[in-house]
């Protein structure tokens, strides 16, 4: 409990500090580049930790960022959607999920693996793992739109249904 309380206090201090300062960018692989996306993701986790309405208000005010970066933000918001009582946001979010589902279905049909396949660098599997986590939470919220087959496609790919050798 003491360590958890200390981590909570540090997370809230970091939020307050970062909210009042310009972001610092470090150009390297695996470091998220979009500070606004990271702020939305942090607000979701901080809300889950504190139940503080200010984090929900922050999330609601970032609809453009959420929509533009739905693959990174949408699944996270699914985890707290029941707590958001703003009916306009909920209606908007539902429509945004439908749009994302249509876009994703077209993207998954572009290759035989049924995954988003954009090999930009050696870390393709990390991208696929992130997609798997997103699909898992989207499936929990909207199982008809994000069937379990989406998640199984990720597992099949990672465990060997792909070109090349794992040996």
mmCIF file of N, CA and C in Angstrom, residues 10-119:
data_model
loop_
_atom_site.group_PDB
_atom_site.id
_atom_site.type_symbol
_atom_site.label_atom_id
_atom_site.label_comp_id
_atom_site.label_asym_id
_atom_site.label_seq_id
_atom_site.Cartn_x
_atom_site.Cartn_y
_atom_site.Cartn_z
ATOM 1 N N UNK A 10 3.288 10.356 -7.231
ATOM 2 C CA UNK A 10 4.253 10.724 -8.275
ATOM 3 C C UNK A 10 3.534 10.902 -9.609
ATOM 4 N N UNK A 11 2.614 10.000 -9.934
ATOM 5 C CA UNK A 11 1.876 10.113 -11.202
ATOM 6 C C UNK A 11 1.099 11.426 -11.257
ATOM 7 N N UNK A 12 0.464 11.795 -10.171
ATOM 8 C CA UNK A 12 -0.301 13.047 -10.147
ATOM 9 C C UNK A 12 0.622 14.264 -10.223
ATOM 10 N N UNK A 13 1.780 14.196 -9.589
ATOM 11 C CA UNK A 13 2.752 15.293 -9.693
ATOM 12 C C UNK A 13 3.255 15.431 -11.121
ATOM 13 N N UNK A 14 3.519 14.308 -11.770
ATOM 14 C CA UNK A 14 3.972 14.347 -13.162
ATOM 15 C C UNK A 14 2.896 14.983 -14.035
ATOM 16 N N UNK A 15 1.636 14.602 -13.841
ATOM 17 C CA UNK A 15 0.535 15.182 -14.626
ATOM 18 C C UNK A 15 0.507 16.698 -14.442
ATOM 19 N N UNK A 16 0.577 17.146 -13.200
ATOM 20 C CA UNK A 16 0.531 18.587 -12.937
ATOM 21 C C UNK A 16 1.719 19.299 -13.573
ATOM 22 N N UNK A 17 2.896 18.715 -13.460
ATOM 23 C CA UNK A 17 4.084 19.331 -14.040
ATOM 24 C C UNK A 17 3.971 19.395 -15.559
ATOM 25 N N UNK A 18 3.652 18.267 -16.176
ATOM 26 C CA UNK A 18 3.576 18.200 -17.634
ATOM 27 C C UNK A 18 2.471 19.089 -18.189
ATOM 28 N N UNK A 19 1.387 19.230 -17.444
ATOM 29 C CA UNK A 19 0.278 20.083 -17.897
ATOM 30 C C UNK A 19 0.686 21.547 -17.979
ATOM 31 N N UNK A 20 1.693 21.942 -17.224
ATOM 32 C CA UNK A 20 2.102 23.345 -17.196
ATOM 33 C C UNK A 20 3.367 23.658 -17.965
ATOM 34 N N UNK A 21 3.896 22.691 -18.715
ATOM 35 C CA UNK A 21 5.148 22.898 -19.430
ATOM 36 C C UNK A 21 5.031 22.420 -20.876
ATOM 37 N N UNK A 22 5.863 23.011 -21.716
ATOM 38 C CA UNK A 22 5.938 22.556 -23.113
ATOM 39 C C UNK A 22 6.547 21.159 -23.153
ATOM 40 N N UNK A 23 6.023 20.301 -24.015
ATOM 41 C CA UNK A 23 6.586 18.952 -24.114
ATOM 42 C C UNK A 23 8.015 18.962 -24.660
ATOM 43 N N UNK A 24 8.796 18.029 -24.196
ATOM 44 C CA UNK A 24 10.153 17.832 -24.691
ATOM 45 C C UNK A 24 10.127 16.584 -25.569
ATOM 46 N N UNK A 25 10.700 16.698 -26.766
ATOM 47 C CA UNK A 25 10.690 15.577 -27.696
ATOM 48 C C UNK A 25 12.081 14.979 -27.805
ATOM 49 N N UNK A 26 12.140 13.676 -27.691
ATOM 50 C CA UNK A 26 13.380 12.940 -27.896
ATOM 51 C C UNK A 26 13.149 12.043 -29.105
ATOM 52 N N UNK A 27 13.898 12.274 -30.165
ATOM 53 C CA UNK A 27 13.711 11.517 -31.407
ATOM 54 C C UNK A 27 14.439 10.180 -31.327
ATOM 55 N N UNK A 28 13.679 9.124 -31.080
ATOM 56 C CA UNK A 28 14.223 7.778 -31.072
ATOM 57 C C UNK A 28 13.086 6.798 -31.308
ATOM 58 N N UNK A 29 13.415 5.589 -31.704
ATOM 59 C CA UNK A 29 12.377 4.575 -31.927
ATOM 60 C C UNK A 29 11.700 4.230 -30.611
ATOM 61 N N UNK A 30 10.474 3.801 -30.722
ATOM 62 C CA UNK A 30 9.672 3.305 -29.592
ATOM 63 C C UNK A 30 9.303 4.384 -28.586
ATOM 64 N N UNK A 31 9.624 5.626 -28.875
ATOM 65 C CA UNK A 31 9.196 6.725 -28.013
ATOM 66 C C UNK A 31 8.006 7.376 -28.708
ATOM 67 N N UNK A 32 6.849 7.397 -28.049
ATOM 68 C CA UNK A 32 5.669 8.008 -28.692
ATOM 69 C C UNK A 32 5.959 9.456 -29.079
ATOM 70 N N UNK A 33 5.483 9.819 -30.263
ATOM 71 C CA UNK A 33 5.794 11.152 -30.803
ATOM 72 C C UNK A 33 4.681 12.171 -30.548
ATOM 73 N N UNK A 34 3.444 11.720 -30.396
ATOM 74 C CA UNK A 34 2.317 12.640 -30.281
ATOM 75 C C UNK A 34 1.994 12.886 -28.809
ATOM 76 N N UNK A 35 2.341 14.061 -28.326
ATOM 77 C CA UNK A 35 2.165 14.383 -26.916
ATOM 78 C C UNK A 35 0.693 14.443 -26.519
ATOM 79 N N UNK A 36 -0.154 14.881 -27.439
ATOM 80 C CA UNK A 36 -1.577 14.956 -27.118
ATOM 81 C C UNK A 36 -2.188 13.571 -26.935
ATOM 82 N N UNK A 37 -1.770 12.629 -27.771
ATOM 83 C CA UNK A 37 -2.241 11.242 -27.627
ATOM 84 C C UNK A 37 -1.802 10.694 -26.279
ATOM 85 N N UNK A 38 -0.544 10.939 -25.943
ATOM 86 C CA UNK A 38 -0.041 10.434 -24.668
ATOM 87 C C UNK A 38 -0.776 11.075 -23.483
ATOM 88 N N UNK A 39 -1.173 12.325 -23.632
ATOM 89 C CA UNK A 39 -1.930 12.988 -22.572
ATOM 90 C C UNK A 39 -3.302 12.336 -22.401
ATOM 91 N N UNK A 40 -3.964 12.003 -23.505
ATOM 92 C CA UNK A 40 -5.261 11.320 -23.427
ATOM 93 C C UNK A 40 -5.087 9.961 -22.758
ATOM 94 N N UNK A 41 -4.069 9.219 -23.169
ATOM 95 C CA UNK A 41 -3.820 7.893 -22.583
ATOM 96 C C UNK A 41 -3.538 8.016 -21.083
ATOM 97 N N UNK A 42 -2.741 8.997 -20.707
ATOM 98 C CA UNK A 42 -2.434 9.211 -19.291
ATOM 99 C C UNK A 42 -3.690 9.595 -18.520
ATOM 100 N N UNK A 43 -4.528 10.437 -19.113
ATOM 101 C CA UNK A 43 -5.758 10.859 -18.435
ATOM 102 C C UNK A 43 -6.670 9.661 -18.171
ATOM 103 N N UNK A 44 -6.732 8.719 -19.112
ATOM 104 C CA UNK A 44 -7.545 7.513 -18.897
ATOM 105 C C UNK A 44 -7.020 6.747 -17.695
ATOM 106 N N UNK A 45 -5.714 6.519 -17.665
ATOM 107 C CA UNK A 45 -5.134 5.748 -16.550
ATOM 108 C C UNK A 45 -5.255 6.499 -15.234
ATOM 109 N N UNK A 46 -5.066 7.808 -15.262
ATOM 110 C CA UNK A 46 -5.195 8.585 -14.030
ATOM 111 C C UNK A 46 -6.639 8.609 -13.543
ATOM 112 N N UNK A 47 -7.588 8.655 -14.462
ATOM 113 C CA UNK A 47 -8.989 8.561 -14.038
ATOM 114 C C UNK A 47 -9.253 7.209 -13.382
ATOM 115 N N UNK A 48 -8.752 6.142 -13.993
ATOM 116 C CA UNK A 48 -8.962 4.800 -13.435
ATOM 117 C C UNK A 48 -8.372 4.706 -12.029
ATOM 118 N N UNK A 49 -7.308 5.449 -11.782
ATOM 119 C CA UNK A 49 -6.647 5.411 -10.481
ATOM 120 C C UNK A 49 -7.347 6.295 -9.446
ATOM 121 N N UNK A 50 -7.890 7.446 -9.891
ATOM 122 C CA UNK A 50 -8.389 8.444 -8.931
ATOM 123 C C UNK A 50 -9.897 8.649 -8.933
ATOM 124 N N UNK A 51 -10.553 8.311 -10.047
ATOM 125 C CA UNK A 51 -11.974 8.647 -10.255
ATOM 126 C C UNK A 51 -12.214 10.154 -10.211
ATOM 127 N N UNK A 52 -11.213 10.923 -10.547
ATOM 128 C CA UNK A 52 -11.322 12.381 -10.525
ATOM 129 C C UNK A 52 -11.942 12.858 -11.843
ATOM 130 N N UNK A 53 -13.039 13.585 -11.746
ATOM 131 C CA UNK A 53 -13.784 14.066 -12.907
ATOM 132 C C UNK A 53 -12.936 14.924 -13.846
ATOM 133 N N UNK A 54 -11.911 15.596 -13.303
ATOM 134 C CA UNK A 54 -11.096 16.465 -14.173
ATOM 135 C C UNK A 54 -10.437 15.677 -15.301
ATOM 136 N N UNK A 55 -10.145 14.412 -15.074
ATOM 137 C CA UNK A 55 -9.538 13.602 -16.129
ATOM 138 C C UNK A 55 -10.566 13.242 -17.199
ATOM 139 N N UNK A 56 -11.798 12.973 -16.788
ATOM 140 C CA UNK A 56 -12.851 12.727 -17.785
ATOM 141 C C UNK A 56 -13.112 13.990 -18.596
ATOM 142 N N UNK A 57 -13.136 15.131 -17.930
ATOM 143 C CA UNK A 57 -13.340 16.403 -18.638
ATOM 144 C C UNK A 57 -12.232 16.637 -19.656
ATOM 145 N N UNK A 58 -11.006 16.314 -19.267
ATOM 146 C CA UNK A 58 -9.872 16.451 -20.186
ATOM 147 C C UNK A 58 -10.083 15.561 -21.406
ATOM 148 N N UNK A 59 -10.451 14.318 -21.186
ATOM 149 C CA UNK A 59 -10.659 13.361 -22.275
ATOM 150 C C UNK A 59 -11.755 13.859 -23.212
ATOM 151 N N UNK A 60 -12.856 14.290 -22.656
ATOM 152 C CA UNK A 60 -13.987 14.773 -23.460
ATOM 153 C C UNK A 60 -13.575 15.968 -24.314
ATOM 154 N N UNK A 61 -12.675 16.780 -23.814
ATOM 155 C CA UNK A 61 -12.250 17.977 -24.556
ATOM 156 C C UNK A 61 -11.266 17.656 -25.683
ATOM 157 N N UNK A 62 -10.815 16.421 -25.780
ATOM 158 C CA UNK A 62 -9.832 16.040 -26.793
ATOM 159 C C UNK A 62 -10.423 15.138 -27.876
ATOM 160 N N UNK A 63 -11.654 15.393 -28.256
ATOM 161 C CA UNK A 63 -12.312 14.542 -29.258
ATOM 162 C C UNK A 63 -11.552 14.475 -30.575
ATOM 163 N N UNK A 64 -11.019 15.601 -31.038
ATOM 164 C CA UNK A 64 -10.292 15.594 -32.315
ATOM 165 C C UNK A 64 -9.068 14.690 -32.250
ATOM 166 N N UNK A 65 -8.343 14.756 -31.166
ATOM 167 C CA UNK A 65 -7.153 13.921 -30.993
ATOM 168 C C UNK A 65 -7.560 12.451 -30.922
ATOM 169 N N UNK A 66 -8.631 12.168 -30.209
ATOM 170 C CA UNK A 66 -9.117 10.795 -30.076
ATOM 171 C C UNK A 66 -9.500 10.242 -31.437
ATOM 172 N N UNK A 67 -10.263 11.013 -32.196
ATOM 173 C CA UNK A 67 -10.726 10.532 -33.502
ATOM 174 C C UNK A 67 -9.560 10.311 -34.470
ATOM 175 N N UNK A 68 -8.645 11.249 -34.518
ATOM 176 C CA UNK A 68 -7.513 11.154 -35.431
ATOM 177 C C UNK A 68 -6.580 10.005 -35.061
ATOM 178 N N UNK A 69 -6.550 9.650 -33.802
ATOM 179 C CA UNK A 69 -5.630 8.623 -33.306
ATOM 180 C C UNK A 69 -6.391 7.508 -32.600
ATOM 181 N N UNK A 70 -7.502 7.117 -33.200
ATOM 182 C CA UNK A 70 -8.402 6.176 -32.521
ATOM 183 C C UNK A 70 -7.747 4.842 -32.205
ATOM 184 N N UNK A 71 -6.860 4.380 -33.063
ATOM 185 C CA UNK A 71 -6.210 3.087 -32.809
ATOM 186 C C UNK A 71 -5.450 3.103 -31.485
ATOM 187 N N UNK A 72 -4.902 4.254 -31.124
ATOM 188 C CA UNK A 72 -4.155 4.366 -29.874
ATOM 189 C C UNK A 72 -5.031 4.764 -28.691
ATOM 190 N N UNK A 73 -6.089 5.501 -28.936
ATOM 191 C CA UNK A 73 -6.878 6.050 -27.829
ATOM 192 C C UNK A 73 -8.216 5.354 -27.611
ATOM 193 N N UNK A 74 -8.834 4.875 -28.670
ATOM 194 C CA UNK A 74 -10.198 4.355 -28.574
ATOM 195 C C UNK A 74 -10.351 3.204 -27.617
ATOM 196 N N UNK A 75 -9.447 2.222 -27.709
ATOM 197 C CA UNK A 75 -9.564 1.058 -26.825
ATOM 198 C C UNK A 75 -9.388 1.451 -25.370
ATOM 199 N N UNK A 76 -8.571 2.452 -25.123
ATOM 200 C CA UNK A 76 -8.367 2.892 -23.738
ATOM 201 C C UNK A 76 -9.650 3.528 -23.190
ATOM 202 N N UNK A 77 -10.304 4.314 -24.035
ATOM 203 C CA UNK A 77 -11.533 4.967 -23.595
ATOM 204 C C UNK A 77 -12.631 3.944 -23.369
ATOM 205 N N UNK A 78 -12.632 2.852 -24.140
ATOM 206 C CA UNK A 78 -13.613 1.780 -23.906
ATOM 207 C C UNK A 78 -13.568 1.298 -22.461
ATOM 208 N N UNK A 79 -12.407 1.356 -21.846
ATOM 209 C CA UNK A 79 -12.242 0.863 -20.479
ATOM 210 C C UNK A 79 -12.914 1.757 -19.443
ATOM 211 N N UNK A 80 -13.195 3.008 -19.800
ATOM 212 C CA UNK A 80 -13.831 3.926 -18.842
ATOM 213 C C UNK A 80 -15.134 4.513 -19.380
ATOM 214 N N UNK A 81 -15.585 4.031 -20.508
ATOM 215 C CA UNK A 81 -16.749 4.625 -21.161
ATOM 216 C C UNK A 81 -17.983 4.619 -20.257
ATOM 217 N N UNK A 82 -18.147 3.606 -19.446
ATOM 218 C CA UNK A 82 -19.302 3.560 -18.544
ATOM 219 C C UNK A 82 -19.312 4.717 -17.551
ATOM 220 N N UNK A 83 -18.154 5.279 -17.287
ATOM 221 C CA UNK A 83 -18.051 6.379 -16.324
ATOM 222 C C UNK A 83 -18.326 7.742 -16.961
ATOM 223 N N UNK A 84 -18.307 7.808 -18.268
ATOM 224 C CA UNK A 84 -18.540 9.077 -18.966
ATOM 225 C C UNK A 84 -20.035 9.249 -19.155
ATOM 226 N N UNK A 85 -20.592 10.265 -18.521
ATOM 227 C CA UNK A 85 -22.042 10.475 -18.559
ATOM 228 C C UNK A 85 -22.467 11.496 -19.616
ATOM 229 N N UNK A 86 -21.517 12.159 -20.228
ATOM 230 C CA UNK A 86 -21.820 13.151 -21.259
ATOM 231 C C UNK A 86 -22.426 12.440 -22.467
ATOM 232 N N UNK A 87 -23.720 12.621 -22.693
ATOM 233 C CA UNK A 87 -24.413 11.890 -23.758
ATOM 234 C C UNK A 87 -23.909 12.288 -25.144
ATOM 235 N N UNK A 88 -23.523 13.540 -25.324
ATOM 236 C CA UNK A 88 -22.972 13.960 -26.622
ATOM 237 C C UNK A 88 -21.671 13.225 -26.914
ATOM 238 N N UNK A 89 -20.826 13.118 -25.917
ATOM 239 C CA UNK A 89 -19.556 12.409 -26.113
ATOM 240 C C UNK A 89 -19.825 10.941 -26.400
ATOM 241 N N UNK A 90 -20.732 10.325 -25.671
ATOM 242 C CA UNK A 90 -21.016 8.900 -25.864
ATOM 243 C C UNK A 90 -21.573 8.634 -27.264
ATOM 244 N N UNK A 91 -22.456 9.496 -27.737
ATOM 245 C CA UNK A 91 -23.000 9.360 -29.085
ATOM 246 C C UNK A 91 -21.889 9.538 -30.120
ATOM 247 N N UNK A 92 -21.074 10.550 -29.924
ATOM 248 C CA UNK A 92 -19.949 10.799 -30.813
ATOM 249 C C UNK A 92 -18.990 9.606 -30.806
ATOM 250 N N UNK A 93 -18.698 9.081 -29.636
ATOM 251 C CA UNK A 93 -17.758 7.964 -29.525
ATOM 252 C C UNK A 93 -18.287 6.728 -30.257
ATOM 253 N N UNK A 94 -19.555 6.449 -30.099
ATOM 254 C CA UNK A 94 -20.183 5.308 -30.776
ATOM 255 C C UNK A 94 -20.026 5.437 -32.291
ATOM 256 N N UNK A 95 -20.297 6.625 -32.815
ATOM 257 C CA UNK A 95 -20.153 6.858 -34.260
ATOM 258 C C UNK A 95 -18.691 6.730 -34.688
ATOM 259 N N UNK A 96 -17.775 7.190 -33.854
ATOM 260 C CA UNK A 96 -16.355 7.106 -34.162
ATOM 261 C C UNK A 96 -15.894 5.656 -34.167
ATOM 262 N N UNK A 97 -16.406 4.856 -33.249
ATOM 263 C CA UNK A 97 -16.076 3.427 -33.225
ATOM 264 C C UNK A 97 -16.532 2.766 -34.525
ATOM 265 N N UNK A 98 -17.734 3.101 -34.975
ATOM 266 C CA UNK A 98 -18.243 2.522 -36.225
ATOM 267 C C UNK A 98 -17.343 2.896 -37.406
ATOM 268 N N UNK A 99 -16.942 4.153 -37.477
ATOM 269 C CA UNK A 99 -16.050 4.595 -38.552
ATOM 270 C C UNK A 99 -14.717 3.849 -38.496
ATOM 271 N N UNK A 100 -14.173 3.733 -37.305
ATOM 272 C CA UNK A 100 -12.901 3.035 -37.149
ATOM 273 C C UNK A 100 -13.036 1.569 -37.561
ATOM 274 N N UNK A 101 -14.142 0.946 -37.188
ATOM 275 C CA UNK A 101 -14.373 -0.466 -37.526
ATOM 276 C C UNK A 101 -14.380 -0.663 -39.044
ATOM 277 N N UNK A 102 -15.034 0.231 -39.755
ATOM 278 C CA UNK A 102 -15.076 0.134 -41.217
ATOM 279 C C UNK A 102 -13.681 0.299 -41.823
ATOM 280 N N UNK A 103 -12.928 1.263 -41.339
ATOM 281 C CA UNK A 103 -11.573 1.503 -41.820
ATOM 282 C C UNK A 103 -10.685 0.296 -41.503
ATOM 283 N N UNK A 104 -10.814 -0.223 -40.296
ATOM 284 C CA UNK A 104 -10.001 -1.357 -39.890
ATOM 285 C C UNK A 104 -10.312 -2.593 -40.726
ATOM 286 N N UNK A 105 -11.574 -2.851 -41.003
ATOM 287 C CA UNK A 105 -11.962 -4.019 -41.794
ATOM 288 C C UNK A 105 -11.312 -3.963 -43.180
ATOM 289 N N UNK A 106 -11.286 -2.779 -43.785
ATOM 290 C CA UNK A 106 -10.637 -2.638 -45.095
ATOM 291 C C UNK A 106 -9.131 -2.885 -44.982
ATOM 292 N N UNK A 107 -8.537 -2.370 -43.937
ATOM 293 C CA UNK A 107 -7.102 -2.536 -43.749
ATOM 294 C C UNK A 107 -6.735 -4.009 -43.507
ATOM 295 N N UNK A 108 -7.539 -4.710 -42.730
ATOM 296 C CA UNK A 108 -7.244 -6.109 -42.425
ATOM 297 C C UNK A 108 -7.402 -7.001 -43.651
ATOM 298 N N UNK A 109 -8.230 -6.567 -44.597
ATOM 299 C CA UNK A 109 -8.448 -7.352 -45.815
ATOM 300 C C UNK A 109 -7.313 -7.185 -46.828
ATOM 301 N N UNK A 110 -6.374 -6.282 -46.560
ATOM 302 C CA UNK A 110 -5.296 -6.000 -47.510
ATOM 303 C C UNK A 110 -4.200 -7.051 -47.536
ATOM 304 N N UNK A 111 -4.199 -7.965 -46.578
ATOM 305 C CA UNK A 111 -3.154 -8.981 -46.555
ATOM 306 C C UNK A 111 -3.721 -10.299 -46.046
ATOM 307 N N UNK A 112 -3.051 -11.397 -46.275
ATOM 308 C CA UNK A 112 -3.600 -12.702 -45.888
ATOM 309 C C UNK A 112 -3.553 -12.983 -44.393
ATOM 310 N N UNK A 113 -2.915 -12.121 -43.629
ATOM 311 C CA UNK A 113 -2.757 -12.379 -42.202
ATOM 312 C C UNK A 113 -3.896 -11.825 -41.353
ATOM 313 N N UNK A 114 -4.663 -10.887 -41.898
ATOM 314 C CA UNK A 114 -5.765 -10.288 -41.142
ATOM 315 C C UNK A 114 -5.296 -9.383 -40.019
ATOM 316 N N UNK A 115 -4.165 -8.738 -40.234
ATOM 317 C CA UNK A 115 -3.609 -7.803 -39.245
ATOM 318 C C UNK A 115 -3.188 -6.534 -39.969
ATOM 319 N N UNK A 116 -3.024 -5.429 -39.241
ATOM 320 C CA UNK A 116 -2.457 -4.236 -39.871
ATOM 321 C C UNK A 116 -0.977 -4.511 -40.150
ATOM 322 N N UNK A 117 -0.619 -4.557 -41.378
ATOM 323 C CA UNK A 117 0.721 -4.974 -41.772
ATOM 324 C C UNK A 117 1.422 -3.812 -42.435
ATOM 325 N N UNK A 118 2.210 -3.064 -41.662
ATOM 326 C CA UNK A 118 2.940 -1.903 -42.167
ATOM 327 C C UNK A 118 4.383 -1.983 -41.694
ATOM 328 N N UNK A 119 5.174 -2.849 -42.298
ATOM 329 C CA UNK A 119 6.556 -3.011 -41.821
ATOM 330 C C UNK A 119 7.395 -1.779 -42.104
#
